[in-house]
Short mmCIF file of C-alpha atoms in Angstrom, two decimals:
data_model
loop_
_atom_site.label_atom_id
_atom_site.label_comp_id
_atom_site.label_asym_id
_atom_site.label_seq_id
_atom_site.Cartn_x
_atom_site.Cartn_y
_atom_site.Cartn_z
CA MET A 1 0.07 -0.06 0.05
CA ILE A 2 0.87 3.25 -0.76
CA LYS A 3 -0.18 6.53 1.26
CA ILE A 4 1.17 10.12 0.28
CA PHE A 5 -0.17 12.98 2.44
CA GLN A 6 -0.55 16.43 1.08
CA ILE A 7 -0.32 18.88 3.40
CA TYR A 8 -2.54 21.86 3.98
CA TYR A 9 -3.20 24.60 6.58
CA ASP A 10 -6.64 25.69 5.69
CA ASN A 11 -10.27 24.88 4.05
CA LYS A 12 -9.61 26.84 0.94
CA GLN A 13 -6.07 24.84 -0.18
CA LYS A 14 -8.06 21.24 1.05
CA GLN A 15 -10.78 21.89 -1.79
CA LYS A 16 -7.60 22.29 -4.53
CA LEU A 17 -5.71 19.21 -3.35
CA THR A 18 -5.21 16.29 -5.83
CA LYS A 19 -7.14 13.37 -6.16
CA GLY A 20 -5.62 10.27 -4.64
CA PHE A 21 -3.65 12.00 -1.94
CA ILE A 22 -4.57 11.95 1.38
CA PRO A 23 -5.09 15.41 3.20
CA TYR A 24 -3.64 16.02 6.27
CA PHE A 25 -4.26 19.00 7.78
CA ASN A 26 -1.10 20.49 9.61
CA GLN A 27 -2.70 21.75 13.11
CA ASN A 28 0.94 21.34 15.23
CA LYS A 29 2.40 24.67 13.80
CA SER A 30 5.86 24.58 14.79
CA ILE A 31 9.30 26.11 13.43
CA TYR A 32 9.58 22.32 11.85
CA VAL A 33 6.74 23.15 9.59
CA GLU A 34 6.29 20.11 7.18
CA ASN A 35 8.93 18.06 8.95
CA GLN A 36 6.72 18.26 11.99
CA CYS A 37 4.07 16.62 10.22
CA VAL A 38 6.46 13.94 8.89
CA SER A 39 7.22 13.22 12.38
CA ASP A 40 3.58 13.46 13.60
CA ILE A 41 2.60 10.66 10.70
CA ARG A 42 5.16 8.76 11.76
CA HIS A 43 4.02 8.32 15.44
CA SER A 44 0.19 7.61 14.37
CA ASP A 45 -1.33 4.41 13.36
CA LEU A 46 -1.54 6.14 9.64
CA ILE A 47 1.64 4.30 8.78
CA GLU A 48 0.31 0.98 9.88
CA ASP A 49 0.34 -1.78 6.86
CA THR A 50 1.83 0.79 4.41
CA ASP A 51 5.02 -0.16 2.06
CA TYR A 52 5.39 3.22 1.16
CA ILE A 53 4.64 6.66 2.98
CA GLY A 54 5.06 10.27 1.48
CA THR A 55 4.34 14.03 2.37
CA PHE A 56 3.82 16.38 -0.63
CA SER A 57 2.39 20.07 -0.13
CA HIS A 58 -0.87 21.42 -1.27
CA SER A 59 1.07 23.77 -3.32
CA MET A 60 2.77 20.80 -5.25
CA ASN A 61 1.45 21.64 -8.51
CA LYS A 62 2.56 25.34 -8.43
CA LYS A 63 6.26 24.10 -7.83
CA VAL A 64 6.25 21.09 -9.81
CA LEU A 65 4.92 20.31 -12.83
CA LYS A 66 1.59 18.18 -12.98
CA ILE A 67 1.68 15.21 -11.11
CA THR A 68 -1.16 12.27 -10.31
CA PHE A 69 -1.40 10.19 -7.90
CA GLU A 70 -1.36 7.05 -10.10
CA GLY A 71 1.51 8.43 -12.35
CA LEU A 72 3.44 8.53 -8.70
CA CYS A 73 2.47 5.11 -7.60
CA HIS A 74 3.50 3.54 -10.87
CA SER A 75 6.75 4.96 -11.02
CA ILE A 76 7.62 3.87 -7.24
CA THR A 77 6.31 0.21 -7.73
CA SER A 78 8.28 0.18 -11.37
CA LYS A 79 11.57 0.67 -9.05
CA PRO A 80 11.38 -1.53 -6.29
CA ASP A 81 14.95 -0.94 -5.49
CA GLY A 82 14.41 2.73 -4.80
CA ASP A 83 14.26 3.66 -1.07
CA ILE A 84 13.45 7.40 -1.39
CA PHE A 85 11.23 8.89 -4.17
CA SER A 86 10.77 12.35 -5.07
CA PRO A 87 10.18 14.42 -8.55
CA SER A 88 12.67 14.55 -10.95
CA PRO A 89 15.07 18.11 -11.04
CA ARG A 90 13.85 18.72 -14.55
CA ASN A 91 10.30 18.84 -13.69
CA TRP A 92 10.36 21.50 -10.90
CA ARG A 93 8.83 24.62 -12.51
CA TRP A 94 11.99 27.28 -11.36
CA LYS A 95 14.17 25.29 -13.55
CA ARG A 96 12.04 26.85 -16.44
CA MET A 97 11.85 29.98 -14.83
CA ARG A 98 14.22 32.24 -16.61
CA ASN A 99 13.33 36.01 -14.57
CA PRO A 100 11.13 34.63 -11.46
CA ASP A 101 9.80 37.44 -9.42
CA PRO A 102 10.46 37.22 -6.66
CA PRO A 103 13.28 34.85 -7.29
CA TYR A 104 12.25 31.71 -5.14
CA TYR A 105 15.16 29.67 -5.89
CA PRO A 106 16.22 26.59 -3.36
CA ASN A 107 19.45 27.90 -2.50
CA GLN A 108 18.71 31.61 -2.45
CA LEU A 109 19.63 31.63 1.19
CA ASN A 110 23.33 30.15 0.71
CA MET A 111 22.11 27.37 2.72
CA LYS A 112 25.10 25.18 1.52
CA ASP A 113 27.16 27.45 3.32
CA LEU A 114 25.07 28.66 6.17
CA ALA A 115 24.40 25.24 7.23
CA ILE A 116 27.51 24.34 8.08
CA PRO A 117 27.68 24.65 11.70
CA PHE A 118 24.56 23.44 12.00
CA LEU A 119 25.73 20.39 10.43
CA ASN A 120 28.81 20.32 12.39
CA ASP A 121 27.02 20.47 15.77
CA MET A 122 25.24 17.29 14.23
CA ALA A 123 28.28 15.63 13.39
CA ASP A 124 29.45 16.06 16.75
CA LEU A 125 26.45 14.61 18.17
CA ASN A 126 26.88 11.49 15.56
CA ILE A 127 23.60 12.11 13.88
CA ILE A 128 25.73 11.85 10.63
CA LYS A 129 28.94 11.58 9.70
CA LYS A 130 31.80 14.00 9.66
CA SER A 131 32.30 13.19 6.14
CA SER A 132 29.34 13.64 5.03
CA ILE A 133 29.00 17.25 5.66
CA ASP A 134 31.01 17.51 2.36
CA LEU A 135 27.64 16.11 0.66
CA TRP A 136 25.80 18.99 1.67
CA THR A 137 27.61 20.66 -1.15
CA LYS A 138 26.24 18.57 -3.98
CA PRO A 139 23.84 20.23 -6.39
CA TYR A 140 21.44 16.74 -6.40
CA PRO A 141 19.90 15.35 -5.22
CA LEU A 142 17.78 18.20 -4.54
CA ILE A 143 14.68 17.21 -2.61
CA PHE A 144 12.46 19.07 -0.10
CA CYS A 145 10.82 17.70 3.39
CA ASN A 146 7.41 17.89 1.69
CA PHE A 147 8.00 16.31 -1.47
CA TRP A 148 9.11 12.87 -0.97
CA VAL A 149 8.14 9.56 -0.78
CA ALA A 150 10.13 6.75 1.18
CA LYS A 151 9.92 2.52 1.90
CA GLN A 152 8.13 2.89 5.43
CA GLU A 153 11.44 1.44 7.07
CA VAL A 154 13.12 4.35 5.78
CA PHE A 155 10.42 6.92 6.84
CA ILE A 156 10.67 5.74 10.19
CA ASP A 157 14.26 5.60 10.36
CA TYR A 158 14.48 9.17 9.26
CA VAL A 159 12.18 10.03 11.76
CA ASP A 160 13.53 7.99 14.82
CA ASN A 161 17.17 7.92 13.86
CA PHE A 162 17.56 11.58 12.62
CA LEU A 163 14.96 13.99 12.66
CA SER A 164 14.10 13.47 16.27
CA LYS A 165 17.67 14.20 17.27
CA VAL A 166 17.68 17.31 14.89
CA PHE A 167 14.60 18.56 16.99
CA GLU A 168 16.76 17.84 20.08
CA LEU A 169 19.92 19.41 19.25
CA ILE A 170 17.66 22.66 17.98
CA GLU A 171 15.76 22.89 21.14
CA SER A 172 19.35 22.64 23.04
CA TYR A 173 19.92 26.04 21.26
CA ASP A 174 19.29 29.32 23.34
CA LYS A 175 16.86 32.09 21.86
CA ASP A 176 20.05 33.94 20.54
CA ASN A 177 21.35 31.38 18.49
CA TRP A 178 21.84 31.94 14.78
CA ILE A 179 19.56 29.50 13.67
CA PHE A 180 16.42 31.58 14.86
CA ASN A 181 17.06 34.77 12.90
CA ALA A 182 14.28 35.79 10.73
CA CYS A 183 14.65 35.45 6.83
CA ASN A 184 12.61 38.56 5.49
CA ARG A 185 13.30 37.35 1.64
CA TYR A 186 10.31 34.91 2.06
CA PRO A 187 6.37 36.34 2.60
CA LYS A 188 5.20 36.63 6.08
CA PRO A 189 3.92 33.16 7.43
CA PRO A 190 0.44 32.80 7.98
CA LYS A 191 -0.86 34.40 11.22
CA ALA A 192 -1.76 31.16 13.06
CA TRP A 193 1.72 29.82 12.75
CA GLN A 194 3.04 33.43 14.09
CA ASP A 195 0.68 33.12 17.21
CA SER A 196 1.39 29.32 17.69
CA THR A 197 5.51 29.64 17.20
CA GLY A 198 6.33 33.50 18.39
CA PHE A 199 7.87 34.39 15.33
CA SER A 200 6.51 36.83 12.86
CA ARG A 201 9.07 35.74 10.12
CA TYR A 202 10.49 32.14 9.13
CA PRO A 203 13.74 31.62 11.10
CA ILE A 204 16.69 30.44 9.27
CA ILE A 205 16.13 26.85 10.59
CA THR A 206 13.11 26.21 8.62
CA PHE A 207 14.86 26.67 5.24
CA ILE A 208 17.76 24.39 6.56
CA LEU A 209 15.05 21.53 7.95
CA GLU A 210 13.45 21.38 4.37
CA ARG A 211 16.45 20.42 2.96
CA LEU A 212 17.79 18.11 5.62
CA ILE A 213 16.68 15.28 3.63
CA ASN A 214 19.11 15.23 1.28
CA ILE A 215 22.08 14.79 3.33
CA TYR A 216 20.41 12.35 5.12
CA LEU A 217 19.75 10.18 2.31
CA GLN A 218 23.49 10.78 1.15
CA ASP A 219 24.78 9.89 4.47
CA ARG A 220 23.06 6.68 5.11
CA ASN A 221 24.19 5.76 1.37
CA LEU A 222 20.21 5.21 0.22
CA ASN A 223 18.75 4.87 -3.32
CA HIS A 224 17.14 7.59 -4.60
CA GLN A 225 14.65 7.44 -7.43
CA ALA A 226 13.91 10.75 -9.53
CA THR A 227 10.16 9.97 -10.64
CA LEU A 228 8.14 12.03 -13.37
#
């Protein structure tokens, strides 16, 4: 069985979700954003009797060229050796945008350099191997936390042995740590998110968290398959 959850924040978004995907309301609004949903799904009974589990954004078709549930399932089941599946880089709309306004490119915050101190702390705590930090600079695979599907055992390992430890590390920092600095290059978050987290802007850590699935994939030497 394949379960792919499509994360949404309000009823207007729910009405536009893709047929076949399971609507998932993001009620625990935290600085971990969609990775909070990944963790919540793992610790629920939603993953029982499931072979593959995934999370996609409600805005999927604004960022990725048209994907159907049936097409995605076919791509997954036709590659049984794959551990993690995500849209092909050539399928991302930003790859085809010459002059986007605003330019919301995946690395616009210079994440490759900015995240190194955080990754060093992760290595010091044995969350990742020290040698894996260099993998962060590789351009691909480029996966976001809300655009991937994995085998059940991989999904569970990601949360239990990687993401939960990352959460603990973040919670060990004091409020003046640089990872909590606000980023003003993105639109302001929804008011409900601001009220829940106490941040009026998304802090830097939310954008680092979006990309950590990439270093997990390479650190664990998993088989990534780009689909559709």
